[in-house]
Short mmCIF file of C-alpha atoms in Angstrom, two decimals:
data_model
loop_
_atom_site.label_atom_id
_atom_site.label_comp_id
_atom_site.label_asym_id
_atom_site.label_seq_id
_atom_site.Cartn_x
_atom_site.Cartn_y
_atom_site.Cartn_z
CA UNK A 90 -63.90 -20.65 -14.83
CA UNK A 91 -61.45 -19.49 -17.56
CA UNK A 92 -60.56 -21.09 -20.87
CA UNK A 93 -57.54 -20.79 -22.84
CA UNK A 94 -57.57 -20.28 -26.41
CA UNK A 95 -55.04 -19.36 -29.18
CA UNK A 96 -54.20 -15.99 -31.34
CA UNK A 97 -51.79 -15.23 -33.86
CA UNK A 98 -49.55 -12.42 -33.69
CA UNK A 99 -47.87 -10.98 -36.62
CA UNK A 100 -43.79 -10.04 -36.41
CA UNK A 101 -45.35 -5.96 -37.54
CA UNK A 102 -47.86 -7.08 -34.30
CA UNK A 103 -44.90 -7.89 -32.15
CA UNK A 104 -42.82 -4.77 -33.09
CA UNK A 105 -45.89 -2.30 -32.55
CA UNK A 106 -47.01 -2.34 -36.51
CA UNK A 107 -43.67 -0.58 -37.10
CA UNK A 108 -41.30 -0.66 -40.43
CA UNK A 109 -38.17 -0.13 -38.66
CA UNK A 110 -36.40 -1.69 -35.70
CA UNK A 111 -32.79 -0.06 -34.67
CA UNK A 112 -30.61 1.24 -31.90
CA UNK A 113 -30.83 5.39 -32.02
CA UNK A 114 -27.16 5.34 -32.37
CA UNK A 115 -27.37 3.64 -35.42
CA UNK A 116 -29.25 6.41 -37.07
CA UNK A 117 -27.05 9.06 -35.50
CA UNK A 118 -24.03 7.82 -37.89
CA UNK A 119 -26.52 7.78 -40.72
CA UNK A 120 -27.19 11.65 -39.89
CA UNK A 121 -23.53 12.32 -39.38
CA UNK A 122 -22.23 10.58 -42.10
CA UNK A 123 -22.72 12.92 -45.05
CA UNK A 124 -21.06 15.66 -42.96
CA UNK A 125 -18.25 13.57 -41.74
CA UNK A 126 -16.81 11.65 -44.83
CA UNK A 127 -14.24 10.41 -42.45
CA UNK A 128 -15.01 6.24 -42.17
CA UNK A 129 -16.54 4.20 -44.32
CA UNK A 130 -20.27 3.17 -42.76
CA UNK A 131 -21.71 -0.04 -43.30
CA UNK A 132 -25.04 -1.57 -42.20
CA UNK A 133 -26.50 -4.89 -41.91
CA UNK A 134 -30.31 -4.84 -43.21
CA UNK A 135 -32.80 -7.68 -42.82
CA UNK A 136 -36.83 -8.09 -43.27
CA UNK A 137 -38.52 -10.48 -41.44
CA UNK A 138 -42.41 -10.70 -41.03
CA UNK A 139 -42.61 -7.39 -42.84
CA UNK A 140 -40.19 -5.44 -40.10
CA UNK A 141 -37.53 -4.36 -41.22
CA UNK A 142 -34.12 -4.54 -38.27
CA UNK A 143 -30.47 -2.64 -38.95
CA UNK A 144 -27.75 -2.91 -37.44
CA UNK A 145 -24.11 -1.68 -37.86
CA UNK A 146 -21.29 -3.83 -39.23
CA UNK A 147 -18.20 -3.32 -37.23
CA UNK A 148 -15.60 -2.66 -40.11
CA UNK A 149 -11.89 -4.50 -39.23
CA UNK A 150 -10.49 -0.22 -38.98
CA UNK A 151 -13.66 0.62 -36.60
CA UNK A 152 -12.87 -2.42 -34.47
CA UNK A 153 -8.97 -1.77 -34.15
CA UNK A 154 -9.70 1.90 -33.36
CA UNK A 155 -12.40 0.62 -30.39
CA UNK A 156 -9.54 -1.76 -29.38
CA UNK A 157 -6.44 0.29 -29.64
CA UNK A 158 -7.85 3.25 -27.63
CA UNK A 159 -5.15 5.53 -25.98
CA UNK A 160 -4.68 5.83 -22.12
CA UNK A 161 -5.93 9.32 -22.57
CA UNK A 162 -8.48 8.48 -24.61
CA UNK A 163 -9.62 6.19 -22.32
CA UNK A 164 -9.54 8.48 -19.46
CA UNK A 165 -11.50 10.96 -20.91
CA UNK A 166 -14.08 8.86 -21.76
CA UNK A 167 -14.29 7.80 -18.09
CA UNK A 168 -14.37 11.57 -16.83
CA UNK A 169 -18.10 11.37 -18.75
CA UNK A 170 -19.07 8.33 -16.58
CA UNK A 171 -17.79 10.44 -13.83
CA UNK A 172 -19.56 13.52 -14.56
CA UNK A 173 -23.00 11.46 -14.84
CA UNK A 174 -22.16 10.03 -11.06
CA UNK A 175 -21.92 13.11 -9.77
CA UNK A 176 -24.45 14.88 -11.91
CA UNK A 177 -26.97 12.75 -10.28
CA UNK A 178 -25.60 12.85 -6.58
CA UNK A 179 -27.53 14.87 -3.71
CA UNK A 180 -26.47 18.35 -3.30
CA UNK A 181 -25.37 17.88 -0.07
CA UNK A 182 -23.22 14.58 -0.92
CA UNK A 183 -21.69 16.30 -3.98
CA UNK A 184 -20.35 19.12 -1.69
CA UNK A 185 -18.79 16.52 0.44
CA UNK A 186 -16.61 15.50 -2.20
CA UNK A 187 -14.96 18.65 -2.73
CA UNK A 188 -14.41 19.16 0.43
CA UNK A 189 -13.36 15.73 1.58
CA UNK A 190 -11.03 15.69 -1.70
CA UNK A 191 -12.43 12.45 -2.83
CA UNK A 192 -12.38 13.40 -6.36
CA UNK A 193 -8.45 14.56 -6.86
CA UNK A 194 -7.86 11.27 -7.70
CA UNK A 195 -6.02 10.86 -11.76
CA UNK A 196 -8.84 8.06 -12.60
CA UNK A 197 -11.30 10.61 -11.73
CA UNK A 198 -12.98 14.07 -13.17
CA UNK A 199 -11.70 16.51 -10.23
CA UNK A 200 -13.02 19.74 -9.31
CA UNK A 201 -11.98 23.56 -9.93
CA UNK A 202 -10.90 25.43 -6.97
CA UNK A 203 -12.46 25.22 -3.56
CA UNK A 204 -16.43 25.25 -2.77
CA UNK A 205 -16.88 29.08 -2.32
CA UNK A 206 -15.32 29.87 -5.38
CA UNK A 207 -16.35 27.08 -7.75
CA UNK A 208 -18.41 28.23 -11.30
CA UNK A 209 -19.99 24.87 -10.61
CA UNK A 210 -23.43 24.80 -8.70
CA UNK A 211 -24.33 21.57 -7.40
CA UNK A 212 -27.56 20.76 -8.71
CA UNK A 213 -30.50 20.79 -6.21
CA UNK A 214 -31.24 17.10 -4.72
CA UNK A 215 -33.52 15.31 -6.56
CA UNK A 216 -33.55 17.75 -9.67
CA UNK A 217 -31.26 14.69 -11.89
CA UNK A 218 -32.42 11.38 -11.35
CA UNK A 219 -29.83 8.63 -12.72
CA UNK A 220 -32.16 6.76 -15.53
CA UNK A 221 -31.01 3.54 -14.26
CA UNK A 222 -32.09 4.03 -10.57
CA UNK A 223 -35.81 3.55 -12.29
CA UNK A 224 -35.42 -0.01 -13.35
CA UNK A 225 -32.90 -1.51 -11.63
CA UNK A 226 -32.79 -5.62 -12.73
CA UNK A 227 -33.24 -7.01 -9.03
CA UNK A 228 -36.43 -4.64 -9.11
CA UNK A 229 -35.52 -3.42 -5.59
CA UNK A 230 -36.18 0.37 -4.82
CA UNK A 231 -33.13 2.60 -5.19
CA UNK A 232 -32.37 5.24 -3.10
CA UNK A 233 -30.73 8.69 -2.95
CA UNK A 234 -28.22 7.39 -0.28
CA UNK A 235 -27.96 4.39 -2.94
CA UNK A 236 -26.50 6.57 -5.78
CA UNK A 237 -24.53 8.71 -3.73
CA UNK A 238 -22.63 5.94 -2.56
CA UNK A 239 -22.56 4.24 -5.14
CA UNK A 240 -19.10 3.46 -7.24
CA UNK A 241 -19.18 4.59 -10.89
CA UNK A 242 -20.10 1.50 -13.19
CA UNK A 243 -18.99 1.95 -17.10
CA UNK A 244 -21.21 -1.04 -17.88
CA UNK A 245 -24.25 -0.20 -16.94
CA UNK A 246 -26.74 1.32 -18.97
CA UNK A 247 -30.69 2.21 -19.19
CA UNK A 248 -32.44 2.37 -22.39
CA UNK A 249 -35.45 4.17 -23.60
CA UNK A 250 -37.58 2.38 -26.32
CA UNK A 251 -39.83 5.43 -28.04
CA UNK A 252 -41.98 5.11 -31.88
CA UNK A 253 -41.40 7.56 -34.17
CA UNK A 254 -41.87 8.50 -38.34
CA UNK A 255 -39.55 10.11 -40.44
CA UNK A 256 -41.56 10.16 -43.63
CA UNK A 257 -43.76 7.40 -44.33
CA UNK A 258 -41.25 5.06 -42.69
CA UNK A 259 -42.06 4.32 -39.21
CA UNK A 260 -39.40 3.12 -36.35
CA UNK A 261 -39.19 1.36 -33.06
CA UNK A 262 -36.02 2.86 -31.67
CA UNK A 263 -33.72 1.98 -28.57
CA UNK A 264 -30.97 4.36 -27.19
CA UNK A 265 -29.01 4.86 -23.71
CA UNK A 266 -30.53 7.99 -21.22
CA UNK A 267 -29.08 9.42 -18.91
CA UNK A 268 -31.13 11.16 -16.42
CA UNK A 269 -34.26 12.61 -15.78
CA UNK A 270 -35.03 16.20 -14.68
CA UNK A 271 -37.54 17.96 -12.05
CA UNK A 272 -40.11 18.45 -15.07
CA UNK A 273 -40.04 14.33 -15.82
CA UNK A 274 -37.78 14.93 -19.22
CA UNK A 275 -35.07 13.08 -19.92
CA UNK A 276 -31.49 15.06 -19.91
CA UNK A 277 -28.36 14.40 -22.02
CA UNK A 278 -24.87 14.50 -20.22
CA UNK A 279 -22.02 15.35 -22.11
CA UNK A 280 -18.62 16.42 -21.56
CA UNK A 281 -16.08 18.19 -23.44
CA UNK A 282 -12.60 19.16 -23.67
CA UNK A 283 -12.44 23.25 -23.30
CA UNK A 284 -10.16 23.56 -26.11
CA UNK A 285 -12.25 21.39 -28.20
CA UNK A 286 -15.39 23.44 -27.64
CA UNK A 287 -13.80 26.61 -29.23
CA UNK A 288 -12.90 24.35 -32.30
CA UNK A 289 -14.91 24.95 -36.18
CA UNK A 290 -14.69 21.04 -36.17
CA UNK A 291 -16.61 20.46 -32.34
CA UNK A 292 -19.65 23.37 -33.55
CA UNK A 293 -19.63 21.10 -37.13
CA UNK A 294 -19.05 17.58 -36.43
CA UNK A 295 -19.85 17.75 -32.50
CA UNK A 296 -22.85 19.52 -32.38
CA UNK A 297 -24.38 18.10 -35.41
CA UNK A 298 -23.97 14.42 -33.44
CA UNK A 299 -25.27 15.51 -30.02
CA UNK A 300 -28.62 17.52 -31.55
CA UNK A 301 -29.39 14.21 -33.99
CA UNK A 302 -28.86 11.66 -30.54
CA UNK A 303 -31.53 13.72 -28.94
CA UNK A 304 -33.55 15.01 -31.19
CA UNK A 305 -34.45 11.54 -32.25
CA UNK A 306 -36.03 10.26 -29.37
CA UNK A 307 -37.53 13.31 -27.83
CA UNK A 308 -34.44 14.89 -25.20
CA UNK A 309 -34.86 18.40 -25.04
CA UNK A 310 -31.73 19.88 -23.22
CA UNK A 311 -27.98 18.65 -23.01
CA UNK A 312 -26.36 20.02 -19.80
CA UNK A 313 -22.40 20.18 -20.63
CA UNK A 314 -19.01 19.65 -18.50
CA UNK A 315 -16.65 21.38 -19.70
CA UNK A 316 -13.34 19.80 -18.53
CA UNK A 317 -9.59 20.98 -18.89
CA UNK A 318 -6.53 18.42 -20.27
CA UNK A 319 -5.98 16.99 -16.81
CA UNK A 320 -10.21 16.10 -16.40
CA UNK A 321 -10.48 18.86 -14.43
CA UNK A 322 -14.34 20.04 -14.69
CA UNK A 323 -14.37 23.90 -15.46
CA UNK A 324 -17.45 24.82 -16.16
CA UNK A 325 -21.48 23.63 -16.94
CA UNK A 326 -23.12 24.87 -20.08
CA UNK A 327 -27.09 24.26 -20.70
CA UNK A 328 -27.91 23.78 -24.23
CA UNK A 329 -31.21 23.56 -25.32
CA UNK A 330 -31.65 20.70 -28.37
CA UNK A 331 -33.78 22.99 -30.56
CA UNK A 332 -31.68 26.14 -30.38
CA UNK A 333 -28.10 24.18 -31.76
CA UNK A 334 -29.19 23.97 -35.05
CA UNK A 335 -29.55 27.27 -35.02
CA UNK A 336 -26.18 28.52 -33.28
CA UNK A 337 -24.71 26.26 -35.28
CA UNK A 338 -25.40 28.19 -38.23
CA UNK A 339 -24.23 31.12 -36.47
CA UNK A 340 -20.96 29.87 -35.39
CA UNK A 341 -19.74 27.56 -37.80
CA UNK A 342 -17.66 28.51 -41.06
CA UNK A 343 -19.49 25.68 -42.59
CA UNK A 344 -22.62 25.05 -40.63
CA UNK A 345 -24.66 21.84 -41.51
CA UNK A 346 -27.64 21.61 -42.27
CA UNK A 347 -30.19 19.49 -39.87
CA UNK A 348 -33.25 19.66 -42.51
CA UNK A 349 -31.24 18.17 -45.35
CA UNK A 350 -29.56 15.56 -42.94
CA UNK A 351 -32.55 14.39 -42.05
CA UNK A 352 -34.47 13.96 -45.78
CA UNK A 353 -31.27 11.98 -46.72
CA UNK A 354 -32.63 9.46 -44.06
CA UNK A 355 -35.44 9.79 -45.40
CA UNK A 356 -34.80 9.05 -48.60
CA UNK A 357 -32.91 6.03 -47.45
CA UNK A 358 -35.25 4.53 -45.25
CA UNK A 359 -38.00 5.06 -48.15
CA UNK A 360 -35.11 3.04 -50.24
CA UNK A 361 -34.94 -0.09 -47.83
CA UNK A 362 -38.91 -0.47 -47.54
CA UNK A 363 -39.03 -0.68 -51.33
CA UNK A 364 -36.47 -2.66 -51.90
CA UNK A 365 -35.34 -5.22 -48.93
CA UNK A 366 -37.06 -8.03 -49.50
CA UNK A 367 -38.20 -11.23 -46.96
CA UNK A 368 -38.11 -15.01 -47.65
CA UNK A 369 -41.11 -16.16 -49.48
CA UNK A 370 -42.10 -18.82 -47.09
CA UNK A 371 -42.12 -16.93 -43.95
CA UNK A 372 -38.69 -18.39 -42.81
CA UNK A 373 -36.98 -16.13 -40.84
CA UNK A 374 -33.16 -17.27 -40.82
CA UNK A 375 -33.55 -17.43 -44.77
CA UNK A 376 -34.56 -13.95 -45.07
CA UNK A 377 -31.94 -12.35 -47.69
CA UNK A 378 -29.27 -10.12 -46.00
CA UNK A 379 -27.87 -6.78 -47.40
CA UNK A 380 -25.59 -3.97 -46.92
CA UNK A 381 -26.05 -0.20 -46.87
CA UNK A 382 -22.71 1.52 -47.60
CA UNK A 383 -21.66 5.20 -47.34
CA UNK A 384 -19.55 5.93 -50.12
CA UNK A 385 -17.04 8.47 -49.10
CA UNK A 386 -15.75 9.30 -52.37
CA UNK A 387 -19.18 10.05 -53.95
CA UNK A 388 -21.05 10.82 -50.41
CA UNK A 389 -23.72 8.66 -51.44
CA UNK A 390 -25.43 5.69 -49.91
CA UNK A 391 -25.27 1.77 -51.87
CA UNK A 392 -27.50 -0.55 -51.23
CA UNK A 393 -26.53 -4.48 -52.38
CA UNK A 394 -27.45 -8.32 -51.31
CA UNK A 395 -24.68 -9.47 -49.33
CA UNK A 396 -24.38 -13.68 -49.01
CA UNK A 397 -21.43 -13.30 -46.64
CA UNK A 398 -22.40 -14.77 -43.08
CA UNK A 399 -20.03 -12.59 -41.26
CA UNK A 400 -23.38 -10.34 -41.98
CA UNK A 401 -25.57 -12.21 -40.12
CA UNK A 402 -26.08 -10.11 -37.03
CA UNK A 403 -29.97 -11.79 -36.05
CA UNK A 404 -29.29 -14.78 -33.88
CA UNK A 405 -31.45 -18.08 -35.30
CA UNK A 406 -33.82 -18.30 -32.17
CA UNK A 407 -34.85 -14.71 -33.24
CA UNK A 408 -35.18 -14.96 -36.36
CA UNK A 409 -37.35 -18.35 -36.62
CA UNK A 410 -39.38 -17.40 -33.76
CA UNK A 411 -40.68 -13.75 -35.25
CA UNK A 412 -40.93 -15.07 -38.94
CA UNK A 413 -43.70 -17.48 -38.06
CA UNK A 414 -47.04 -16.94 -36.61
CA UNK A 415 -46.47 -16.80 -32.41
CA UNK A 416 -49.47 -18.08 -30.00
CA UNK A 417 -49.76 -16.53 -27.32
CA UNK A 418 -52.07 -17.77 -24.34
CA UNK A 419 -55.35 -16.11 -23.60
CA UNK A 420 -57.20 -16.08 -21.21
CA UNK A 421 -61.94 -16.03 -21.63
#
């Protein structure tokens, strides 16, 4: 016969005894940042139940850039969908679209020159395996023939939750992945403009953003398409996470500097566990809010209370729900 009884759960219990709850990208801008002094950065901080969760605030400029995007800008952003697609296609399918022509189309990244002469190998079948063939949300198997055929989606998206510590501070993260190689590591896909590439600002600003998105949770190589004006894909570059710190230091006229990026987070996230504090009576939706800022003129981070609700970036569900004790059913 079985019983049920009741436990409590603390919110640190819920979120794997962590400090720090975020999206990976979030902490990508927060590496960049110092570098970049380009926009303003502000983030949306919260403790609840001794976690603390971030998230970015969406600044009026940042929002009318995301909406005013250029058709170009646009396009080139889908040639990186595009690569992924066929990235993760069979060998044998990929070939068929050069030869069938199915990928001259304008909307599409297109291939250079004809099969026997193209700098391009088609990967092996199997080698990539699209990330979001593993956990598809009808649960049904996906198969090769699936992804070959299938037609390139800009809203989907699979995530990878790892733990990590910078510091004393440690972090459940979240970011978007790709693929997944032969060896069972994930792989970053990237694409980039070939006149771009040869830029001081691509090996300083570029480079500095694509090591800290996969150095911080775990990828270990970036394969790059290197694509003309017209999306046109060129050429494929390997780059191994590990080693672009170091080129970069080679190449650029000012390199950056990954070590002292990454003890300014540091030294920030050590700031917000001292300092954010949580509603005294465990009430979730009254925990105090505040704002991180990067300071452009000074390069330095502010932290300050904020009472503003345009802030408010936990929905109340959440936030009531994880700043009490949960029960959760067990069974004897």
């Amino acid at each position: 016969s079985t019983s049920t009884s009741t436990s409590t759960a603390s919110a640190k219990e819920l979120f794997l005894g962590k400090d720090v709850v975020c999206w990976r990208g979030l902490l990508t801008k927060l590496l960049v940042c110092p570098y970049e002094r380009k926009n303003a950065l502000h983030v949306c901080v919260t403790r609840i139940g001794g976690v603390i969760f971030m998230m970015e605030f969406e600044s009026d400029h940042r929002l009318h850039q995301r909406l005013d995007m250029s058709e170009k800008h646009e396009r080139s952003c889908y040639a990186g969908f595009r690569f992924e697609s066929y990235c993760t296609k069979s060998q044998q399918h990929a070939n068929d679209e050069v030869d069938e022509g199915k990928i001259d189309e304008l909307s599409n990244i297109t291939h250079n020159g004809n099969k026997t002469n193209d700098p391009i190998k088609p990967f092996p079948k199997h080698v990539l395996i699209a990330c979001g063939a593993l956990a598809h949300e009808d649960n049904r198997d996906i198969s090769q023939n699936d992804l070959d055929h299938a037609v390139v989606n800009t809203n989907e998206g699979y995530c990878s939750v790892v733990t990590t510590k910078l510091g004393n501070t440690s972090m459940l993260l979240s970011g978007e992945v790709d693929c997944i190689g032969d060896d069972g590591n994930y792989i970053e896909l990237k694409t980039v403009n070939v006149t771009t590439m040869s830029r001081q600002n691509f090996k300083r600003f570029n480079l500095l953003k694509w090591w800290s998105q996969s150095f911080l949770i775990g990828i270990p190589r970036i394969i790059v398409g290197v694509r003309s004006n017209e999306n046109i894909l060129l050429e494929r570059k390997d780059l191994s996470v590990s080693s672009i710190p170091r080129e970069a230091k080679k190449e650029c006229d000012r390199p950056w500097d990954a070590c002292w990026s990454m003890s300014i987070l540091e030294r920030l996230l050590s700031l917000l566990r001292h300092n954010v504090e949580e509603d005294e009576n465990n009430n979730g939706e009254q925990s105090p809010l505040y704002l991180v800022s990067h300071n452009i003129d000074t390069n330095s981070f502010e932290l300050r209370r904020t009472f503003d609700p345009k802030h408010k970036f936990l929905p109340a569900w959440f936030c009531n729900y994880i700043g009490k004790p949960s029960h959760f059913a067990q069974r004897d």
